[in-house]
Amino acid sequence: MSSTYLGMPGRPVFGDGNLHATEAFPTAARRELGNAQLRANLGHATHTIRDKRLRVVAELPDWEELRDAGSAIKESVMARLPELLEEFEANFTARGGKIHWARDAAEANKTVRDLIRDAGADEVVKVKSMATQEIGLNEYLEEQGIAAFETDLAELIVQLDHDKPSHILVPAIHKNRTQIRDIFLREMPDVDPGLTNNPARLAEAARVHLRRKFLSAKVAVSGANFAIAKSGTLAVVESEGNGRMCLTLPETLITVMGVEKLLPSWQDLEVFMQLLPRSSTGERMNPYTSLWTGVTEGDGPQNVHLVLLDNGRSAALADEMGRSALHCIRCSACMNVCPVYERTGGHAYGSTYPGPIGAILSPLLTGITSEENASLPYASSLCGACYDACPVKINIPEILVHLRAEDVDSRRGTRKTPGQMDVAMKAASWAMGAGRRMALAEKALPLGKLAAGPDRKIKKLPGIAAGWTQSRDIPAPPAQSFRDWWGKERGKSAPGENAPTITRQKEKE
Amino acid sequence: MKIALFATCIVDAMYPSTARATVSILERLGHTVVFPAGQACCGQMHMNSGYFPEAVPVVRNHVEAFEAEDYDVAVAPSGSCVASVKHQHAMLARTIGDADLETRANAVGARTYELSALLTDVLGVTDAAAELGSWYPHRVTYHPSCHGMRLLRLGDRQADLLRTVEGLELEPLPQADQCCGFGGTFSMKNADVSSAMLADKNANIAATGAGLCTGGDASCLLHIGGGLSRQGSPISTLHFAEILASTRDNPAPAPDRIGSAAGISGKAGR
Amino acid sequence: MSARTEILDRLRSALHDAPAAPDIPRHYRHESGLPGDERIELLRDRLLDYKAGVCVVDEPDVPARVAELLGKGTTYVVPPGLEEAWTALAPGRITDSAEEPLSVAELDAADAVVTGCAAAVAETGTIILDGSPDQGRRAISLIPDHHICLVRAGDIAGVLPEALRGLDGTHPLTWISGPSATSDIELERVEGVHGPRTLDVVIIRV
């Protein structure tokens, strides 16, 4: 039964695994920006998906109502998370499933390894899963002598190329068809040497490559898109049928899922299954969705496990401003519309979760002070395209700003000398804290003209402003501020006295 | 109607002609403009950069300055600053637990309008040429700034007003809804990404064939114009208020006459 | 402390501010209000968009159409409860059941599978299988490369909420919207990966 927690709020316990950026975003972004092929690939793919999404979203007269419902359902789930988890556990277990709780990545990995060994297997087939990516399961299993085969086409491409995913829905979005063909020719044994870069031929090659694996696999590992508390049901949303293969054919199925994925009831699924496909691949519905509730005798896996993962989710939940990041249904609409992601790609974000959602989710899961994750909330111009696209209305710009404040506060008093930005902000705060001080600061405007060259442009500034002048001029400031002009021209007369009678056009009518 | 002008810090200091154009437009419509003397800045630079404590005196000053003045509505020629006044000020007050400031910020925010929203929704202007005498016989393209578009939902208000300016040819901007890459301190902290976004924006602007890019936010125009200037492009930028204020008798400078300084000390808005 | 206790404690502690669970506004469409023939037309349109094959037939014409879709010399799997008359004109039938399941190799050797369905959704072009006797085990509609699905017109819902209301979520459910597909290469959709590469939907008018 659920109980009311009476203790003091504890210290948040942050997550680990593949959640940490190991270099600051601007540095990583600069390197990725230098890759012209990458930018071309990303530009093409994100624009294709944007257009598709807009078309299918426009078809639904009740899109905003669905978003409102989706947002409220998720908010309600977060408010009742402990009790819903207990309810889910009871129902999943009653139908023959087994639940394993994992505090962090290491515990989840070890649990999955033990389950695979118990099944007597030394290899597994995998359905694409963000949770197992987050905990670094494949790398861990490899160390433990267990081979994990990714079966989603994009994951397969990334795995064959010994690369890292760069997008949560289309992990190989940074590669074009010709690059994919070259990877297949290089890495797939028995591949037709005449393979072309035609996407249908590439998909066919993947089918042939994986077919025998699917038909003989003993154990599969999956993630889950949704878990319904009231019935103990799990759902996986996919396109290729690799998910169905993994979820149906092996004797043992191990699912790894973050604790935030719950939905209260069956009816809630009707909301999310309208929001998710249109937001992610821009389709009215994804080709395949599988739902299972524990074990069904004579149909599908007879050993069904679920690893419920915290790994920083409780810490994110503790952040009142940031907790709605846990509403995310991993549709990737935010990255597909993000002008920053479009230019840098996913690798620049370091973490498993790239793009706008990653820029808030990663530091929420790891804590803002973890490695370079403090640089992620600044990886946005706050243009707001992500918030508009989010099917569950996560206010990503607001959370970005909240995390920036957390970052600034976490560094206060830790430096011997404050940074340039700190000094500039403090000075501006003083000047902009009163009109008369602002007026005083504006008296210095004519000085700006000295900084400008004969063409009346400022072309090079030092320090933190140097970034601006690397590609942009600043016009020489005017001789007189508006405030000064107003004071001189209007200050002495009563307001409105100088109003010219240019209402003539109106009077003519 | 008595209208309080919030000039915004960037217009006040860098683009005074935009504020003068705003005054001119409103006075032509027969309204009285007042300038609350205590005003300085909306504080969004501080907030968006994560300097919340430093933003507090700036926000408090804005609220006090606009409480001290007697007026019907306030207006600013900036979508971004108005969005900050309407949404961020109360959020900041909530964050620091100041319920009194939150209430007062909400009250000021509720009476504050972006210029095109005031003209369209409150003052009922539908035809700039007929009602303001607006005349600007040039090919112009228009960048809808992100905060006006997404936080204030201004929609086509600015573009619709521009379309009714006599002589003005409005060229559609490809991928108009894409951010120009300014983002306040983003343009410095992530200068490379920002520059890449700006390069694409300016390529789209150049593709329109227009000699000038207008918009509703001086900050975005400063960014776009700064990039065009660095490229040596002949295309200039001008705030849409200055285009609305431009008349046959007192025209705003033509696109090729704006340059780096003429637009600032130009004759628009007299 | 067990991981379970600890995680639940952490989550309760995280909710120290006791956020309220909001009421859920469900102002989205729960019905489409479309008449039957328009539902058929919409389902057809959506399935064709997914590159599925679609035909609309009267019940007496089902056996001939199924035989035609299967073609000559085809071996095909059927679930135990599929209406026998529907496949009467096509030789090569193999019946699968939970009691006497076909092996994976046997399923892989079959050319096609013929099933019924529990529901269909016109607006999204979706057919839903729930493991009832006329639909069978999940594996049979997965491994053969050609899936022929028979949909009674009366089972077609206009919008998703209409269809889900009549289903039991604890059955093993498979929602199918077109043949297997991928968008993984340059985000352009390509039909035909691991699931059946050909999907034919036979809508039976009643």
mmCIF file of N, CA and C in Angstrom, chain A residues 25-26 30 47 50 339 343 378 380-384 388 401 404-405 408 412 421-422 425 429 432-435 438 442 445 455-457 459 464 467-473 475-476 478 480-483 485-486 490 500 502-503 505, chain B residues 5 9 12-14 16 19-20 27-28 33 35 37-40 46-51 53-54 57-58 61 130 146-147 150 153 175 178-179 182-183 186-192 194-195 197 200 222-223 226 229-230 260-261 264:
data_model
loop_
_atom_site.group_PDB
_atom_site.id
_atom_site.type_symbol
_atom_site.label_atom_id
_atom_site.label_comp_id
_atom_site.label_asym_id
_atom_site.label_seq_id
_atom_site.Cartn_x
_atom_site.Cartn_y
_atom_site.Cartn_z
ATOM 1 N N PHE A 25 30.025 22.149 -24.019
ATOM 2 C CA PHE A 25 29.266 22.161 -25.271
ATOM 3 C C PHE A 25 29.880 23.066 -26.347
ATOM 4 N N PRO A 26 30.281 24.297 -26.002
ATOM 5 C CA PRO A 26 30.813 25.150 -27.087
ATOM 6 C C PRO A 26 32.030 24.537 -27.780
ATOM 7 N N ARG A 30 31.933 23.396 -31.671
ATOM 8 C CA ARG A 30 32.827 23.978 -32.663
ATOM 9 C C ARG A 30 33.394 22.882 -33.568
ATOM 10 N N HIS A 47 14.843 18.784 -41.642
ATOM 11 C CA HIS A 47 13.814 19.510 -42.401
ATOM 12 C C HIS A 47 12.762 18.562 -42.960
ATOM 13 N N ARG A 50 10.520 17.688 -39.983
ATOM 14 C CA ARG A 50 9.733 18.854 -39.553
ATOM 15 C C ARG A 50 8.493 19.018 -40.415
ATOM 16 N N PRO A 339 17.238 24.730 -33.747
ATOM 17 C CA PRO A 339 18.256 25.262 -34.649
ATOM 18 C C PRO A 339 19.683 24.955 -34.172
ATOM 19 N N ARG A 343 22.480 22.113 -36.224
ATOM 20 C CA ARG A 343 23.814 22.483 -36.687
ATOM 21 C C ARG A 343 24.939 21.720 -36.009
ATOM 22 N N TYR A 378 23.109 26.181 -21.527
ATOM 23 C CA TYR A 378 23.405 27.370 -22.338
ATOM 24 C C TYR A 378 23.379 27.063 -23.838
ATOM 25 N N SER A 380 21.367 26.868 -26.082
ATOM 26 C CA SER A 380 20.065 27.220 -26.638
ATOM 27 C C SER A 380 19.964 28.733 -26.753
ATOM 28 N N SER A 381 19.341 29.201 -27.847
ATOM 29 C CA SER A 381 19.092 30.632 -27.981
ATOM 30 C C SER A 381 17.764 31.004 -27.340
ATOM 31 N N LEU A 382 17.106 30.037 -26.687
ATOM 32 C CA LEU A 382 15.792 30.242 -26.063
ATOM 33 C C LEU A 382 14.755 30.669 -27.099
ATOM 34 N N CYS A 383 14.866 30.129 -28.305
ATOM 35 C CA CYS A 383 13.934 30.538 -29.363
ATOM 36 C C CYS A 383 12.541 29.975 -29.140
ATOM 37 N N GLY A 384 12.450 28.882 -28.361
ATOM 38 C CA GLY A 384 11.129 28.376 -27.985
ATOM 39 C C GLY A 384 10.509 27.391 -28.954
ATOM 40 N N ASP A 388 7.051 24.665 -28.374
ATOM 41 C CA ASP A 388 5.913 24.586 -29.293
ATOM 42 C C ASP A 388 5.713 23.177 -29.840
ATOM 43 N N VAL A 401 16.491 28.116 -18.376
ATOM 44 C CA VAL A 401 16.833 29.324 -17.625
ATOM 45 C C VAL A 401 16.983 28.992 -16.134
ATOM 46 N N ARG A 404 20.268 27.390 -15.666
ATOM 47 C CA ARG A 404 21.358 28.373 -15.766
ATOM 48 C C ARG A 404 21.525 29.072 -14.419
ATOM 49 N N ALA A 405 20.398 29.430 -13.796
ATOM 50 C CA ALA A 405 20.472 30.094 -12.484
ATOM 51 C C ALA A 405 21.115 29.160 -11.463
ATOM 52 N N VAL A 408 24.846 29.235 -12.154
ATOM 53 C CA VAL A 408 25.480 30.476 -11.686
ATOM 54 C C VAL A 408 25.582 30.444 -10.162
ATOM 55 N N ARG A 412 28.879 30.580 -7.358
ATOM 56 C CA ARG A 412 29.073 31.807 -6.569
ATOM 57 C C ARG A 412 30.011 31.541 -5.402
ATOM 58 N N MET A 421 31.863 37.493 -16.926
ATOM 59 C CA MET A 421 30.411 37.551 -17.043
ATOM 60 C C MET A 421 29.806 37.989 -15.718
ATOM 61 N N ASP A 422 30.357 37.465 -14.601
ATOM 62 C CA ASP A 422 29.841 37.839 -13.283
ATOM 63 C C ASP A 422 29.968 39.341 -13.065
ATOM 64 N N MET A 425 27.560 41.303 -15.349
ATOM 65 C CA MET A 425 26.168 41.199 -14.922
ATOM 66 C C MET A 425 25.923 42.046 -13.676
ATOM 67 N N SER A 429 23.490 45.147 -13.565
ATOM 68 C CA SER A 429 22.409 45.117 -12.594
ATOM 69 C C SER A 429 22.322 46.450 -11.873
ATOM 70 N N MET A 432 21.173 49.192 -14.458
ATOM 71 C CA MET A 432 19.809 49.032 -14.943
ATOM 72 C C MET A 432 18.807 48.951 -13.802
ATOM 73 N N GLY A 433 19.311 49.154 -12.592
ATOM 74 C CA GLY A 433 18.423 49.102 -11.442
ATOM 75 C C GLY A 433 17.741 50.444 -11.167
ATOM 76 N N ALA A 434 18.047 51.469 -11.936
ATOM 77 C CA ALA A 434 17.398 52.765 -11.761
ATOM 78 C C ALA A 434 17.565 53.583 -13.027
ATOM 79 N N GLY A 435 16.534 54.318 -13.393
ATOM 80 C CA GLY A 435 16.575 55.125 -14.603
ATOM 81 C C GLY A 435 17.697 56.156 -14.577
ATOM 82 N N MET A 438 20.943 54.508 -15.289
ATOM 83 C CA MET A 438 20.960 54.151 -16.710
ATOM 84 C C MET A 438 21.324 55.395 -17.536
ATOM 85 N N GLU A 442 24.472 56.007 -20.004
ATOM 86 C CA GLU A 442 24.290 56.389 -21.407
ATOM 87 C C GLU A 442 25.087 57.634 -21.784
ATOM 88 N N LEU A 445 27.876 56.996 -24.022
ATOM 89 C CA LEU A 445 27.646 56.500 -25.388
ATOM 90 C C LEU A 445 28.584 57.106 -26.424
ATOM 91 N N ASP A 455 34.602 53.708 -40.469
ATOM 92 C CA ASP A 455 33.341 53.316 -41.097
ATOM 93 C C ASP A 455 32.228 53.189 -40.062
ATOM 94 N N ARG A 456 32.472 53.682 -38.854
ATOM 95 C CA ARG A 456 31.482 53.749 -37.798
ATOM 96 C C ARG A 456 30.954 52.372 -37.399
ATOM 97 N N LYS A 457 31.867 51.384 -37.395
ATOM 98 C CA LYS A 457 31.500 50.045 -36.959
ATOM 99 C C LYS A 457 32.533 49.558 -35.954
ATOM 100 N N LYS A 459 34.464 46.483 -34.732
ATOM 101 C CA LYS A 459 34.758 45.202 -35.370
ATOM 102 C C LYS A 459 35.448 44.209 -34.456
ATOM 103 N N ILE A 464 34.740 38.455 -23.111
ATOM 104 C CA ILE A 464 33.550 37.666 -23.422
ATOM 105 C C ILE A 464 32.817 38.159 -24.648
ATOM 106 N N GLY A 467 33.427 36.828 -28.837
ATOM 107 C CA GLY A 467 32.615 35.864 -29.598
ATOM 108 C C GLY A 467 31.665 36.572 -30.546
ATOM 109 N N TRP A 468 31.127 37.686 -30.066
ATOM 110 C CA TRP A 468 30.192 38.442 -30.908
ATOM 111 C C TRP A 468 30.907 38.981 -32.132
ATOM 112 N N THR A 469 32.043 39.629 -31.912
ATOM 113 C CA THR A 469 32.700 40.309 -33.031
ATOM 114 C C THR A 469 33.460 39.354 -33.947
ATOM 115 N N GLN A 470 33.408 38.030 -33.649
ATOM 116 C CA GLN A 470 34.064 37.123 -34.601
ATOM 117 C C GLN A 470 33.301 37.076 -35.923
ATOM 118 N N SER A 471 31.984 37.358 -35.886
ATOM 119 C CA SER A 471 31.239 37.298 -37.147
ATOM 120 C C SER A 471 30.268 38.466 -37.324
ATOM 121 N N ARG A 472 30.296 39.405 -36.390
ATOM 122 C CA ARG A 472 29.329 40.496 -36.499
ATOM 123 C C ARG A 472 29.964 41.816 -36.093
ATOM 124 N N ASP A 473 29.574 42.885 -36.779
ATOM 125 C CA ASP A 473 29.974 44.222 -36.363
ATOM 126 C C ASP A 473 28.957 44.755 -35.364
ATOM 127 N N PRO A 475 27.220 48.533 -34.657
ATOM 128 C CA PRO A 475 27.234 49.914 -35.149
ATOM 129 C C PRO A 475 27.718 50.858 -34.053
ATOM 130 N N ALA A 476 28.326 51.924 -34.451
ATOM 131 C CA ALA A 476 28.731 52.925 -33.469
ATOM 132 C C ALA A 476 27.473 53.456 -32.788
ATOM 133 N N PRO A 478 24.722 55.926 -30.973
ATOM 134 C CA PRO A 478 24.306 57.281 -31.348
ATOM 135 C C PRO A 478 24.899 58.300 -30.394
ATOM 136 N N GLN A 480 23.249 60.544 -28.887
ATOM 137 C CA GLN A 480 22.308 60.912 -27.838
ATOM 138 C C GLN A 480 21.327 59.769 -27.630
ATOM 139 N N SER A 481 21.080 59.384 -26.377
ATOM 140 C CA SER A 481 20.095 58.342 -26.093
ATOM 141 C C SER A 481 18.696 58.916 -26.263
ATOM 142 N N PHE A 482 17.724 58.012 -26.363
ATOM 143 C CA PHE A 482 16.344 58.471 -26.468
ATOM 144 C C PHE A 482 15.957 59.240 -25.211
ATOM 145 N N ARG A 483 16.388 58.713 -24.074
ATOM 146 C CA ARG A 483 16.054 59.329 -22.792
ATOM 147 C C ARG A 483 16.538 60.789 -22.748
ATOM 148 N N TRP A 485 17.221 62.686 -25.352
ATOM 149 C CA TRP A 485 16.429 63.456 -26.335
ATOM 150 C C TRP A 485 15.069 63.846 -25.751
ATOM 151 N N TRP A 486 14.422 62.867 -25.130
ATOM 152 C CA TRP A 486 13.097 63.114 -24.556
ATOM 153 C C TRP A 486 13.186 64.215 -23.490
ATOM 154 N N ARG A 490 11.109 67.131 -24.663
ATOM 155 C CA ARG A 490 9.776 67.009 -24.106
ATOM 156 C C ARG A 490 9.719 67.291 -22.610
ATOM 157 N N PRO A 500 2.219 66.455 -32.809
ATOM 158 C CA PRO A 500 1.890 67.074 -34.081
ATOM 159 C C PRO A 500 0.519 66.571 -34.539
ATOM 160 N N ILE A 502 -0.722 64.984 -36.975
ATOM 161 C CA ILE A 502 -0.625 64.169 -38.184
ATOM 162 C C ILE A 502 -1.774 63.181 -38.182
ATOM 163 N N THR A 503 -2.870 63.565 -37.601
ATOM 164 C CA THR A 503 -4.052 62.711 -37.706
ATOM 165 C C THR A 503 -4.805 63.083 -38.974
ATOM 166 N N GLN A 505 -4.621 62.131 -42.008
ATOM 167 C CA GLN A 505 -5.123 61.043 -42.845
ATOM 168 C C GLN A 505 -6.473 60.556 -42.322
ATOM 169 N N LEU B 5 5.437 54.861 -22.680
ATOM 170 C CA LEU B 5 6.425 54.203 -23.538
ATOM 171 C C LEU B 5 7.508 53.541 -22.697
ATOM 172 N N CYS B 9 16.072 49.060 -23.043
ATOM 173 C CA CYS B 9 17.438 49.585 -22.897
ATOM 174 C C CYS B 9 18.168 49.681 -24.228
ATOM 175 N N ASP B 12 16.710 52.543 -26.288
ATOM 176 C CA ASP B 12 17.058 53.795 -25.630
ATOM 177 C C ASP B 12 18.513 54.174 -25.930
ATOM 178 N N ALA B 13 19.414 53.210 -25.783
ATOM 179 C CA ALA B 13 20.837 53.518 -25.893
ATOM 180 C C ALA B 13 21.364 53.442 -27.323
ATOM 181 N N MET B 14 20.870 52.480 -28.098
ATOM 182 C CA MET B 14 21.475 52.238 -29.414
ATOM 183 C C MET B 14 20.598 52.688 -30.592
ATOM 184 N N PRO B 16 17.719 55.137 -30.674
ATOM 185 C CA PRO B 16 16.721 56.107 -30.211
ATOM 186 C C PRO B 16 15.681 56.441 -31.282
ATOM 187 N N ALA B 19 12.464 54.508 -30.895
ATOM 188 C CA ALA B 19 11.567 55.008 -29.851
ATOM 189 C C ALA B 19 10.857 56.264 -30.326
ATOM 190 N N ARG B 20 11.599 57.112 -31.035
ATOM 191 C CA ARG B 20 10.975 58.337 -31.537
ATOM 192 C C ARG B 20 9.909 58.001 -32.573
ATOM 193 N N GLU B 27 1.272 59.404 -31.426
ATOM 194 C CA GLU B 27 0.766 60.775 -31.387
ATOM 195 C C GLU B 27 -0.048 61.101 -32.642
ATOM 196 N N ARG B 28 0.350 60.560 -33.767
ATOM 197 C CA ARG B 28 -0.427 60.762 -34.987
ATOM 198 C C ARG B 28 -1.844 60.215 -34.841
ATOM 199 N N VAL B 33 1.617 60.418 -25.265
ATOM 200 C CA VAL B 33 2.686 59.501 -24.867
ATOM 201 C C VAL B 33 3.428 60.074 -23.664
ATOM 202 N N PHE B 35 6.696 59.169 -20.818
ATOM 203 C CA PHE B 35 7.906 58.353 -20.686
ATOM 204 C C PHE B 35 8.250 58.240 -19.196
ATOM 205 N N ALA B 37 10.078 58.116 -16.176
ATOM 206 C CA ALA B 37 11.495 58.481 -16.117
ATOM 207 C C ALA B 37 12.357 57.438 -15.413
ATOM 208 N N GLY B 38 11.753 56.678 -14.534
ATOM 209 C CA GLY B 38 12.557 55.723 -13.765
ATOM 210 C C GLY B 38 12.932 54.469 -14.533
ATOM 211 N N GLN B 39 12.391 54.286 -15.715
ATOM 212 C CA GLN B 39 12.587 53.022 -16.443
ATOM 213 C C GLN B 39 14.038 52.823 -16.875
ATOM 214 N N ALA B 40 14.424 51.539 -16.976
ATOM 215 C CA ALA B 40 15.775 51.237 -17.428
ATOM 216 C C ALA B 40 15.757 50.031 -18.372
ATOM 217 N N HIS B 46 19.728 39.421 -17.644
ATOM 218 C CA HIS B 46 20.155 38.812 -16.386
ATOM 219 C C HIS B 46 19.469 37.479 -16.157
ATOM 220 N N MET B 47 18.150 37.463 -16.339
ATOM 221 C CA MET B 47 17.410 36.232 -16.077
ATOM 222 C C MET B 47 17.831 35.128 -17.035
ATOM 223 N N ASN B 48 17.877 35.450 -18.323
ATOM 224 C CA ASN B 48 18.199 34.410 -19.301
ATOM 225 C C ASN B 48 19.634 33.916 -19.183
ATOM 226 N N SER B 49 20.471 34.688 -18.506
ATOM 227 C CA SER B 49 21.840 34.235 -18.297
ATOM 228 C C SER B 49 21.994 33.537 -16.954
ATOM 229 N N GLY B 50 20.921 33.459 -16.192
ATOM 230 C CA GLY B 50 20.960 32.736 -14.923
ATOM 231 C C GLY B 50 21.324 33.603 -13.726
ATOM 232 N N TYR B 51 21.401 34.899 -13.926
ATOM 233 C CA TYR B 51 21.757 35.791 -12.809
ATOM 234 C C TYR B 51 20.479 36.330 -12.162
ATOM 235 N N PRO B 53 19.548 36.786 -8.826
ATOM 236 C CA PRO B 53 19.632 37.847 -7.814
ATOM 237 C C PRO B 53 19.952 39.209 -8.432
ATOM 238 N N GLU B 54 20.800 39.207 -9.459
ATOM 239 C CA GLU B 54 21.146 40.471 -10.123
ATOM 240 C C GLU B 54 19.958 41.014 -10.914
ATOM 241 N N PRO B 57 16.826 43.644 -8.708
ATOM 242 C CA PRO B 57 16.688 45.109 -8.680
ATOM 243 C C PRO B 57 16.224 45.692 -10.009
ATOM 244 N N VAL B 58 16.596 45.041 -11.125
ATOM 245 C CA VAL B 58 16.202 45.544 -12.455
ATOM 246 C C VAL B 58 14.689 45.383 -12.637
ATOM 247 N N ASN B 61 12.830 47.703 -10.300
ATOM 248 C CA ASN B 61 12.872 49.068 -10.827
ATOM 249 C C ASN B 61 11.833 49.269 -11.922
ATOM 250 N N ALA B 130 -3.439 54.609 -44.640
ATOM 251 C CA ALA B 130 -4.593 55.491 -44.451
ATOM 252 C C ALA B 130 -4.594 56.145 -43.077
ATOM 253 N N CYS B 146 11.623 35.430 -32.477
ATOM 254 C CA CYS B 146 11.112 34.243 -31.780
ATOM 255 C C CYS B 146 10.160 34.577 -30.635
ATOM 256 N N HIS B 147 10.539 35.527 -29.799
ATOM 257 C CA HIS B 147 9.726 35.764 -28.601
ATOM 258 C C HIS B 147 8.378 36.401 -28.940
ATOM 259 N N ARG B 150 6.507 33.283 -30.521
ATOM 260 C CA ARG B 150 6.157 32.113 -29.717
ATOM 261 C C ARG B 150 5.697 32.433 -28.300
ATOM 262 N N ARG B 153 2.688 35.269 -29.257
ATOM 263 C CA ARG B 153 1.759 34.831 -30.315
ATOM 264 C C ARG B 153 1.276 36.026 -31.143
ATOM 265 N N GLN B 175 12.100 30.218 -44.598
ATOM 266 C CA GLN B 175 12.376 29.746 -43.234
ATOM 267 C C GLN B 175 12.361 30.900 -42.235
ATOM 268 N N GLN B 178 12.757 30.549 -38.351
ATOM 269 C CA GLN B 178 14.002 30.082 -37.734
ATOM 270 C C GLN B 178 14.692 31.220 -36.985
ATOM 271 N N CYS B 179 15.186 30.900 -35.810
ATOM 272 C CA CYS B 179 15.875 31.879 -34.960
ATOM 273 C C CYS B 179 17.112 32.425 -35.687
ATOM 274 N N PHE B 182 20.591 35.019 -32.158
ATOM 275 C CA PHE B 182 21.035 36.018 -31.181
ATOM 276 C C PHE B 182 20.993 35.418 -29.768
ATOM 277 N N GLY B 183 19.811 35.318 -29.211
ATOM 278 C CA GLY B 183 19.694 34.646 -27.908
ATOM 279 C C GLY B 183 20.474 35.314 -26.787
ATOM 280 N N PHE B 186 23.808 34.005 -25.412
ATOM 281 C CA PHE B 186 24.067 32.824 -26.257
ATOM 282 C C PHE B 186 25.021 33.175 -27.390
ATOM 283 N N SER B 187 24.849 34.399 -27.939
ATOM 284 C CA SER B 187 25.678 34.788 -29.087
ATOM 285 C C SER B 187 27.146 34.938 -28.701
ATOM 286 N N MET B 188 27.402 35.057 -27.404
ATOM 287 C CA MET B 188 28.801 35.123 -26.954
ATOM 288 C C MET B 188 29.276 33.778 -26.414
ATOM 289 N N LYS B 189 28.407 33.144 -25.602
ATOM 290 C CA LYS B 189 28.815 31.868 -24.983
ATOM 291 C C LYS B 189 28.917 30.755 -26.014
ATOM 292 N N ASN B 190 28.013 30.750 -26.981
ATOM 293 C CA ASN B 190 28.057 29.747 -28.044
ATOM 294 C C ASN B 190 28.188 30.469 -29.385
ATOM 295 N N ALA B 191 29.250 31.247 -29.469
ATOM 296 C CA ALA B 191 29.424 32.138 -30.622
ATOM 297 C C ALA B 191 29.459 31.369 -31.946
ATOM 298 N N ASP B 192 30.018 30.161 -31.940
ATOM 299 C CA ASP B 192 30.133 29.415 -33.201
ATOM 300 C C ASP B 192 28.773 28.960 -33.720
ATOM 301 N N SER B 194 25.878 30.210 -32.838
ATOM 302 C CA SER B 194 25.131 31.431 -33.130
ATOM 303 C C SER B 194 25.502 31.974 -34.508
ATOM 304 N N SER B 195 26.799 31.980 -34.808
ATOM 305 C CA SER B 195 27.249 32.483 -36.113
ATOM 306 C C SER B 195 26.728 31.622 -37.247
ATOM 307 N N MET B 197 23.930 29.913 -37.241
ATOM 308 C CA MET B 197 22.505 30.215 -37.399
ATOM 309 C C MET B 197 22.334 31.536 -38.145
ATOM 310 N N ASP B 200 22.922 31.301 -41.929
ATOM 311 C CA ASP B 200 21.774 30.762 -42.672
ATOM 312 C C ASP B 200 20.659 31.799 -42.782
ATOM 313 N N LEU B 222 19.966 44.089 -34.572
ATOM 314 C CA LEU B 222 21.374 44.411 -34.303
ATOM 315 C C LEU B 222 22.262 43.226 -34.703
ATOM 316 N N HIS B 223 21.757 42.023 -34.371
ATOM 317 C CA HIS B 223 22.493 40.800 -34.676
ATOM 318 C C HIS B 223 22.561 40.558 -36.184
ATOM 319 N N GLY B 226 24.515 43.274 -37.850
ATOM 320 C CA GLY B 226 25.943 43.127 -37.558
ATOM 321 C C GLY B 226 26.595 42.098 -38.455
ATOM 322 N N SER B 229 26.670 43.468 -42.101
ATOM 323 C CA SER B 229 27.714 44.485 -42.203
ATOM 324 C C SER B 229 29.088 43.830 -42.312
ATOM 325 N N ARG B 230 29.313 42.793 -41.483
ATOM 326 C CA ARG B 230 30.609 42.119 -41.524
ATOM 327 C C ARG B 230 30.858 41.467 -42.880
ATOM 328 N N SER B 260 25.659 52.042 -41.467
ATOM 329 C CA SER B 260 25.859 51.679 -40.065
ATOM 330 C C SER B 260 25.390 52.769 -39.128
ATOM 331 N N ALA B 261 25.453 54.008 -39.550
ATOM 332 C CA ALA B 261 25.139 55.077 -38.615
ATOM 333 C C ALA B 261 23.868 55.826 -38.993
ATOM 334 N N ILE B 264 20.719 55.049 -37.291
ATOM 335 C CA ILE B 264 20.643 55.394 -35.883
ATOM 336 C C ILE B 264 20.319 56.865 -35.681
#
